[in-house]
Structure formats: structure tokens, C-alpha cells
Amino acid sequence: MPTPEPLPQTLVALVLEYIAPTSLLAPLPAHLVSPLLAQRHRFLHISPDQPAEYLAWPSDHQPDAQQTAIDLLQSLHTPLHHPVYTVRYTSDAESSFAHVPISTPKPPGLRLVFQWDQDAWKFHNLALMPFPPDTHDSVHDVLSRPSDSDSYWDAYAHSDDQEDVTEDAYWAQYSTVYGPSHSFSPSCHSPFASSKTSLLS
């Protein structure tokens, strides 16, 4: 699958033209909507007549976040010229996201969220500022950052190495006391090992 590219400024302006003002909101073109958001619309039978549900995902931390986002979107003034939008990126084990802050007359401010899908960015959420934790200025910085799953397996491998060293040191103690001719490793000359061998033979 192609790796994410920087979010085009023209896509931000295009999505804003479609969603603001919400009083004129119509169904978004399918090619602009993320698969997860499209799935939400389909399964919950959400239409543009419900702009808060149609554009914004619920928030566990802010029960009124959806309606607040819509109110802020309604307060936007159409600029004479398209501004240059700041973009920050995040990524998890499954997806990459682009976050675009939109200046509003009142706090806390809006954030358009896009999700990378196959080979293009697609609108995913209308959220409130601030940015989520661990955002990056460059999409390439996000992709080069080790994922949580990589960190987990690296730690796991390191733990295995440590256990091997500890076990070797443990048996080396007996080699020092009894001499190299006495092997106390469970793999050699052990009654448990020999009984296991006889069971398997």
C-alpha cells in the first residue's frame, strides 16, 4: 500500500466548501469520506440533516463536543483568499491521520481530521482543538517513528536475552563449585531429562 503523502492544502479548502455552512450541508462525495465515517453513516442511518452526527464523532471526554464543533463551524467567515493551513500528523498501528486547525471566533477552535486510505487522504472527523498528543509536523516523521507494537516486541526480545544470560550465570555457579565435569544443566545428565527422553522414545 502506498505510504501517506503530505496533506494537500486544496483538499482542506474543498472539504470546508462542502461542509460550511452546515445549513446547506449535502451528502459528501464518496471519494472524500473515510471508510470508517462512511460505515458510520450507513450503519446508523445518519444523513446530512443531522450535521453534528454526520460530520463529528462522539467524544468520551466531552459529551457536547459534536454540537460545539457544529456551532463553531457555523461561526466561520468565508475568507477572501484561502489561508495556508497548518497540518500535524499522528499514526497508530492501523492508520495515519492529518489534523488541520481551523481558526474560529470563539475557543477552543476547530480541527479537521483526515485519514489516509489506500492512496489518498479522506475527511474523517470534525473535532475540537487542541491537537492530540504525539503529533508531528511531517508525515515522514510519523512513519519513521517506531510503533507501539515494535516497541513491545523489542522489549520482549530484550527480556528473552536477559533470561538467557541469567540462566547461564545460574548454572555457571554450579560449574565453579563442582568443576566442569559435573553438568547441572537440565538438558544434560538430569534424571528429569532422562525420564523425559525415555517417555518420548
PDB file of C-alpha atoms in Angstrom:
ATOM      1  CA  MET A   1       0.000   0.000   0.000  1.00  0.00           C
ATOM      2  CA  PRO A   2       1.393   3.473  -0.867  1.00  0.00           C
ATOM      3  CA  THR A   3       2.777   5.403   2.079  1.00  0.00           C
ATOM      4  CA  PRO A   4       0.967   8.602   3.143  1.00  0.00           C
ATOM      5  CA  GLU A   5       1.910  11.815   1.415  1.00  0.00           C
ATOM      6  CA  PRO A   6       1.631  15.369   2.812  1.00  0.00           C
ATOM      7  CA  LEU A   7      -1.973  16.528   3.007  1.00  0.00           C
ATOM      8  CA  PRO A   8      -2.810  18.832   0.056  1.00  0.00           C
ATOM      9  CA  GLN A   9      -3.930  22.335   1.024  1.00  0.00           C
ATOM     10  CA  THR A  10      -6.516  22.222  -1.749  1.00  0.00           C
ATOM     11  CA  LEU A  11      -8.240  19.259  -0.092  1.00  0.00           C
ATOM     12  CA  VAL A  12      -8.732  21.225   3.134  1.00  0.00           C
ATOM     13  CA  ALA A  13     -10.302  24.113   1.234  1.00  0.00           C
ATOM     14  CA  LEU A  14     -12.505  21.731  -0.766  1.00  0.00           C
ATOM     15  CA  VAL A  15     -13.866  19.971   2.308  1.00  0.00           C
ATOM     16  CA  LEU A  16     -14.603  23.291   4.006  1.00  0.00           C
ATOM     17  CA  GLU A  17     -16.583  24.367   0.960  1.00  0.00           C
ATOM     18  CA  TYR A  18     -18.692  21.215   1.248  1.00  0.00           C
ATOM     19  CA  ILE A  19     -19.381  21.316   4.986  1.00  0.00           C
ATOM     20  CA  ALA A  20     -19.796  25.048   5.727  1.00  0.00           C
ATOM     21  CA  PRO A  21     -22.268  26.439   6.311  1.00  0.00           C
ATOM     22  CA  THR A  22     -23.943  23.373   7.811  1.00  0.00           C
ATOM     23  CA  SER A  23     -27.369  24.807   6.942  1.00  0.00           C
ATOM     24  CA  LEU A  24     -26.531  23.956   3.322  1.00  0.00           C
ATOM     25  CA  LEU A  25     -24.867  20.635   4.090  1.00  0.00           C
ATOM     26  CA  ALA A  26     -25.409  17.987   1.414  1.00  0.00           C
ATOM     27  CA  PRO A  27     -24.102  14.412   1.197  1.00  0.00           C
ATOM     28  CA  LEU A  28     -20.334  14.462   0.830  1.00  0.00           C
ATOM     29  CA  PRO A  29     -18.906  12.837  -2.290  1.00  0.00           C
ATOM     30  CA  ALA A  30     -17.979   9.248  -1.504  1.00  0.00           C
ATOM     31  CA  HIS A  31     -14.370   9.710  -2.625  1.00  0.00           C
ATOM     32  CA  LEU A  32     -13.868  12.395   0.062  1.00  0.00           C
ATOM     33  CA  VAL A  33     -15.168  10.353   3.018  1.00  0.00           C
ATOM     34  CA  SER A  34     -13.050   7.921   5.037  1.00  0.00           C
ATOM     35  CA  PRO A  35     -14.240   4.283   5.060  1.00  0.00           C
ATOM     36  CA  LEU A  36     -14.916   4.373   8.801  1.00  0.00           C
ATOM     37  CA  LEU A  37     -17.005   7.532   8.589  1.00  0.00           C
ATOM     38  CA  ALA A  38     -18.921   6.167   5.598  1.00  0.00           C
ATOM     39  CA  GLN A  39     -19.557   2.991   7.552  1.00  0.00           C
ATOM     40  CA  ARG A  40     -20.865   5.027  10.489  1.00  0.00           C
ATOM     41  CA  HIS A  41     -23.267   6.900   8.196  1.00  0.00           C
ATOM     42  CA  ARG A  42     -24.521   3.678   6.649  1.00  0.00           C
ATOM     43  CA  PHE A  43     -24.967   1.553   9.770  1.00  0.00           C
ATOM     44  CA  LEU A  44     -26.525   4.309  11.896  1.00  0.00           C
ATOM     45  CA  HIS A  45     -28.592   5.779   9.040  1.00  0.00           C
ATOM     46  CA  ILE A  46     -27.065   9.226   9.561  1.00  0.00           C
ATOM     47  CA  SER A  47     -27.871  11.889   6.970  1.00  0.00           C
ATOM     48  CA  PRO A  48     -26.708  15.497   6.433  1.00  0.00           C
ATOM     49  CA  ASP A  49     -29.921  16.572   8.172  1.00  0.00           C
ATOM     50  CA  GLN A  50     -28.028  15.651  11.364  1.00  0.00           C
ATOM     51  CA  PRO A  51     -24.824  17.657  10.846  1.00  0.00           C
ATOM     52  CA  ALA A  52     -23.412  17.023  14.324  1.00  0.00           C
ATOM     53  CA  GLU A  53     -23.667  13.259  13.864  1.00  0.00           C
ATOM     54  CA  TYR A  54     -22.800  13.375  10.169  1.00  0.00           C
ATOM     55  CA  LEU A  55     -19.516  15.301  10.496  1.00  0.00           C
ATOM     56  CA  ALA A  56     -18.292  14.624  14.030  1.00  0.00           C
ATOM     57  CA  TRP A  57     -17.610  11.507  16.066  1.00  0.00           C
ATOM     58  CA  PRO A  58     -18.777  11.364  19.702  1.00  0.00           C
ATOM     59  CA  SER A  59     -16.180  12.146  22.374  1.00  0.00           C
ATOM     60  CA  ASP A  60     -15.931  10.279  25.669  1.00  0.00           C
ATOM     61  CA  HIS A  61     -14.285  13.310  27.281  1.00  0.00           C
ATOM     62  CA  GLN A  62     -16.691  15.977  26.000  1.00  0.00           C
ATOM     63  CA  PRO A  63     -20.306  14.856  25.687  1.00  0.00           C
ATOM     64  CA  ASP A  64     -21.274  18.068  23.853  1.00  0.00           C
ATOM     65  CA  ALA A  65     -18.229  18.087  21.542  1.00  0.00           C
ATOM     66  CA  GLN A  66     -20.223  17.274  18.410  1.00  0.00           C
ATOM     67  CA  GLN A  67     -22.663  20.153  18.801  1.00  0.00           C
ATOM     68  CA  THR A  68     -19.910  22.549  19.915  1.00  0.00           C
ATOM     69  CA  ALA A  69     -17.972  21.717  16.756  1.00  0.00           C
ATOM     70  CA  ILE A  70     -21.023  22.425  14.602  1.00  0.00           C
ATOM     71  CA  ASP A  71     -21.648  25.752  16.364  1.00  0.00           C
ATOM     72  CA  LEU A  72     -18.035  26.783  15.735  1.00  0.00           C
ATOM     73  CA  LEU A  73     -18.298  25.690  12.112  1.00  0.00           C
ATOM     74  CA  GLN A  74     -21.372  27.875  11.698  1.00  0.00           C
ATOM     75  CA  SER A  75     -19.443  30.867  13.023  1.00  0.00           C
ATOM     76  CA  LEU A  76     -16.775  30.671  10.329  1.00  0.00           C
ATOM     77  CA  HIS A  77     -16.460  33.543   7.901  1.00  0.00           C
ATOM     78  CA  THR A  78     -15.642  32.757   4.299  1.00  0.00           C
ATOM     79  CA  PRO A  79     -12.120  34.109   3.643  1.00  0.00           C
ATOM     80  CA  LEU A  80     -11.440  36.167   0.544  1.00  0.00           C
ATOM     81  CA  HIS A  81      -8.326  34.099  -0.053  1.00  0.00           C
ATOM     82  CA  HIS A  82      -7.597  30.556   1.086  1.00  0.00           C
ATOM     83  CA  PRO A  83      -5.160  30.687   4.004  1.00  0.00           C
ATOM     84  CA  VAL A  84      -2.174  28.396   4.373  1.00  0.00           C
ATOM     85  CA  TYR A  85      -3.275  25.701   6.789  1.00  0.00           C
ATOM     86  CA  THR A  86      -1.046  24.144   9.419  1.00  0.00           C
ATOM     87  CA  VAL A  87      -1.047  20.362   9.326  1.00  0.00           C
ATOM     88  CA  ARG A  88       0.021  17.941  12.060  1.00  0.00           C
ATOM     89  CA  TYR A  89       0.180  14.172  11.736  1.00  0.00           C
ATOM     90  CA  THR A  90      -0.435  11.206  14.001  1.00  0.00           C
ATOM     91  CA  SER A  91      -0.354   7.474  13.452  1.00  0.00           C
ATOM     92  CA  ASP A  92      -1.335   4.276  15.217  1.00  0.00           C
ATOM     93  CA  ALA A  93      -0.958   0.592  14.405  1.00  0.00           C
ATOM     94  CA  GLU A  94      -3.706   0.746  11.784  1.00  0.00           C
ATOM     95  CA  SER A  95      -3.998   4.259  10.330  1.00  0.00           C
ATOM     96  CA  SER A  96      -2.366   7.611   9.740  1.00  0.00           C
ATOM     97  CA  PHE A  97      -4.206  10.883  10.372  1.00  0.00           C
ATOM     98  CA  ALA A  98      -3.741  14.512   9.394  1.00  0.00           C
ATOM     99  CA  HIS A  99      -5.051  17.257  11.709  1.00  0.00           C
ATOM    100  CA  VAL A 100      -5.776  20.757  10.423  1.00  0.00           C
ATOM    101  CA  PRO A 101      -6.639  23.555  12.894  1.00  0.00           C
ATOM    102  CA  ILE A 102      -9.323  25.948  11.698  1.00  0.00           C
ATOM    103  CA  SER A 103      -9.387  29.404  13.296  1.00  0.00           C
ATOM    104  CA  THR A 104     -12.756  30.308  14.833  1.00  0.00           C
ATOM    105  CA  PRO A 105     -14.066  33.474  16.535  1.00  0.00           C
ATOM    106  CA  LYS A 106     -14.543  31.563  19.793  1.00  0.00           C
ATOM    107  CA  PRO A 107     -12.410  28.987  21.619  1.00  0.00           C
ATOM    108  CA  PRO A 108     -11.459  26.184  21.654  1.00  0.00           C
ATOM    109  CA  GLY A 109     -11.144  26.146  17.864  1.00  0.00           C
ATOM    110  CA  LEU A 110     -11.889  23.508  15.251  1.00  0.00           C
ATOM    111  CA  ARG A 111      -9.811  20.715  13.827  1.00  0.00           C
ATOM    112  CA  LEU A 112     -10.449  18.878  10.556  1.00  0.00           C
ATOM    113  CA  VAL A 113      -9.206  15.289  10.717  1.00  0.00           C
ATOM    114  CA  PHE A 114      -8.294  13.325   7.595  1.00  0.00           C
ATOM    115  CA  GLN A 115      -7.487   9.619   7.412  1.00  0.00           C
ATOM    116  CA  TRP A 116      -5.110   8.069   4.900  1.00  0.00           C
ATOM    117  CA  ASP A 117      -6.929   5.445   2.831  1.00  0.00           C
ATOM    118  CA  GLN A 118      -5.042   3.360   0.270  1.00  0.00           C
ATOM    119  CA  ASP A 119      -3.652   6.215  -1.807  1.00  0.00           C
ATOM    120  CA  ALA A 120      -5.447   9.401  -0.694  1.00  0.00           C
ATOM    121  CA  TRP A 121      -6.443  11.479   2.310  1.00  0.00           C
ATOM    122  CA  LYS A 122     -10.153  11.464   3.148  1.00  0.00           C
ATOM    123  CA  PHE A 123     -12.252  13.502   5.564  1.00  0.00           C
ATOM    124  CA  HIS A 124     -12.752  11.598   8.804  1.00  0.00           C
ATOM    125  CA  ASN A 125     -13.874  13.897  11.615  1.00  0.00           C
ATOM    126  CA  LEU A 126     -14.758  17.404  12.718  1.00  0.00           C
ATOM    127  CA  ALA A 127     -13.147  17.747  16.136  1.00  0.00           C
ATOM    128  CA  LEU A 128     -12.195  20.381  18.680  1.00  0.00           C
ATOM    129  CA  MET A 129      -8.740  21.682  19.400  1.00  0.00           C
ATOM    130  CA  PRO A 130      -6.167  21.123  20.820  1.00  0.00           C
ATOM    131  CA  PHE A 131      -4.139  18.611  18.847  1.00  0.00           C
ATOM    132  CA  PRO A 132      -3.953  15.100  20.277  1.00  0.00           C
ATOM    133  CA  PRO A 133      -0.700  14.055  21.969  1.00  0.00           C
ATOM    134  CA  ASP A 134       2.335  12.978  19.978  1.00  0.00           C
ATOM    135  CA  THR A 135       1.637  14.892  16.760  1.00  0.00           C
ATOM    136  CA  HIS A 136       4.352  15.643  14.202  1.00  0.00           C
ATOM    137  CA  ASP A 137       4.923  18.403  11.664  1.00  0.00           C
ATOM    138  CA  SER A 138       5.914  15.941   8.962  1.00  0.00           C
ATOM    139  CA  VAL A 139       4.129  12.806   7.845  1.00  0.00           C
ATOM    140  CA  HIS A 140       7.533  11.228   7.270  1.00  0.00           C
ATOM    141  CA  ASP A 141       8.411  11.762  10.943  1.00  0.00           C
ATOM    142  CA  VAL A 142       5.295   9.827  11.920  1.00  0.00           C
ATOM    143  CA  LEU A 143       6.111   6.940   9.600  1.00  0.00           C
ATOM    144  CA  SER A 144       9.712   6.700  10.823  1.00  0.00           C
ATOM    145  CA  ARG A 145       8.649   6.620  14.478  1.00  0.00           C
ATOM    146  CA  PRO A 146       8.691   3.088  15.995  1.00  0.00           C
ATOM    147  CA  SER A 147       5.171   1.821  16.522  1.00  0.00           C
ATOM    148  CA  ASP A 148       3.900   0.604  19.884  1.00  0.00           C
ATOM    149  CA  SER A 149       3.880  -2.955  18.573  1.00  0.00           C
ATOM    150  CA  ASP A 150       7.556  -2.661  17.543  1.00  0.00           C
ATOM    151  CA  SER A 151       8.435  -1.364  20.993  1.00  0.00           C
ATOM    152  CA  TYR A 152       6.576  -4.252  22.571  1.00  0.00           C
ATOM    153  CA  TRP A 153       8.401  -6.921  20.593  1.00  0.00           C
ATOM    154  CA  ASP A 154      11.765  -5.195  21.069  1.00  0.00           C
ATOM    155  CA  ALA A 155      11.193  -5.240  24.809  1.00  0.00           C
ATOM    156  CA  TYR A 156      10.090  -8.863  24.627  1.00  0.00           C
ATOM    157  CA  ALA A 157      13.228  -9.894  22.729  1.00  0.00           C
ATOM    158  CA  HIS A 158      15.381  -7.973  25.213  1.00  0.00           C
ATOM    159  CA  SER A 159      13.641  -9.787  28.052  1.00  0.00           C
ATOM    160  CA  ASP A 160      14.445 -13.153  26.440  1.00  0.00           C
ATOM    161  CA  ASP A 161      18.115 -12.170  26.119  1.00  0.00           C
ATOM    162  CA  GLN A 162      18.212 -11.185  29.767  1.00  0.00           C
ATOM    163  CA  GLU A 163      16.657 -14.508  30.799  1.00  0.00           C
ATOM    164  CA  ASP A 164      19.279 -16.424  28.780  1.00  0.00           C
ATOM    165  CA  VAL A 165      22.114 -14.520  30.444  1.00  0.00           C
ATOM    166  CA  THR A 166      20.590 -15.040  33.895  1.00  0.00           C
ATOM    167  CA  GLU A 167      20.135 -18.803  33.326  1.00  0.00           C
ATOM    168  CA  ASP A 168      23.714 -19.182  32.055  1.00  0.00           C
ATOM    169  CA  ALA A 169      25.018 -17.360  35.116  1.00  0.00           C
ATOM    170  CA  TYR A 170      22.889 -19.572  37.375  1.00  0.00           C
ATOM    171  CA  TRP A 171      24.336 -22.833  36.015  1.00  0.00           C
ATOM    172  CA  ALA A 172      27.840 -21.348  35.904  1.00  0.00           C
ATOM    173  CA  GLN A 173      27.727 -21.135  39.711  1.00  0.00           C
ATOM    174  CA  TYR A 174      27.489 -24.911  39.936  1.00  0.00           C
ATOM    175  CA  SER A 175      30.261 -25.363  37.391  1.00  0.00           C
ATOM    176  CA  THR A 176      32.520 -23.224  39.576  1.00  0.00           C
ATOM    177  CA  VAL A 177      31.773 -25.247  42.742  1.00  0.00           C
ATOM    178  CA  TYR A 178      31.721 -28.777  41.331  1.00  0.00           C
ATOM    179  CA  GLY A 179      34.008 -28.419  38.358  1.00  0.00           C
ATOM    180  CA  PRO A 180      33.279 -28.653  34.640  1.00  0.00           C
ATOM    181  CA  SER A 181      32.848 -32.460  34.768  1.00  0.00           C
ATOM    182  CA  HIS A 182      29.575 -32.030  36.660  1.00  0.00           C
ATOM    183  CA  SER A 183      26.882 -30.622  34.493  1.00  0.00           C
ATOM    184  CA  PHE A 184      23.772 -29.394  36.256  1.00  0.00           C
ATOM    185  CA  SER A 185      22.063 -28.084  33.166  1.00  0.00           C
ATOM    186  CA  PRO A 186      18.587 -29.629  32.933  1.00  0.00           C
ATOM    187  CA  SER A 187      19.428 -30.660  29.364  1.00  0.00           C
ATOM    188  CA  CYS A 188      22.337 -32.946  30.412  1.00  0.00           C
ATOM    189  CA  HIS A 189      22.587 -35.877  32.876  1.00  0.00           C
ATOM    190  CA  SER A 190      19.429 -34.859  34.662  1.00  0.00           C
ATOM    191  CA  PRO A 191      17.064 -37.574  35.901  1.00  0.00           C
ATOM    192  CA  PHE A 192      14.219 -35.414  34.680  1.00  0.00           C
ATOM    193  CA  ALA A 193      15.824 -35.119  31.269  1.00  0.00           C
ATOM    194  CA  SER A 194      16.483 -38.861  31.002  1.00  0.00           C
ATOM    195  CA  SER A 195      12.975 -39.769  32.072  1.00  0.00           C
ATOM    196  CA  LYS A 196      11.606 -37.333  29.525  1.00  0.00           C
ATOM    197  CA  THR A 197      13.787 -38.938  26.849  1.00  0.00           C
ATOM    198  CA  SER A 198      12.509 -42.404  27.722  1.00  0.00           C
ATOM    199  CA  LEU A 199       8.931 -41.221  27.517  1.00  0.00           C
ATOM    200  CA  LEU A 200       9.500 -39.768  24.081  1.00  0.00           C
ATOM    201  CA  SER A 201      11.383 -42.798  22.706  1.00  0.00           C
TER     202      SER A 201
END
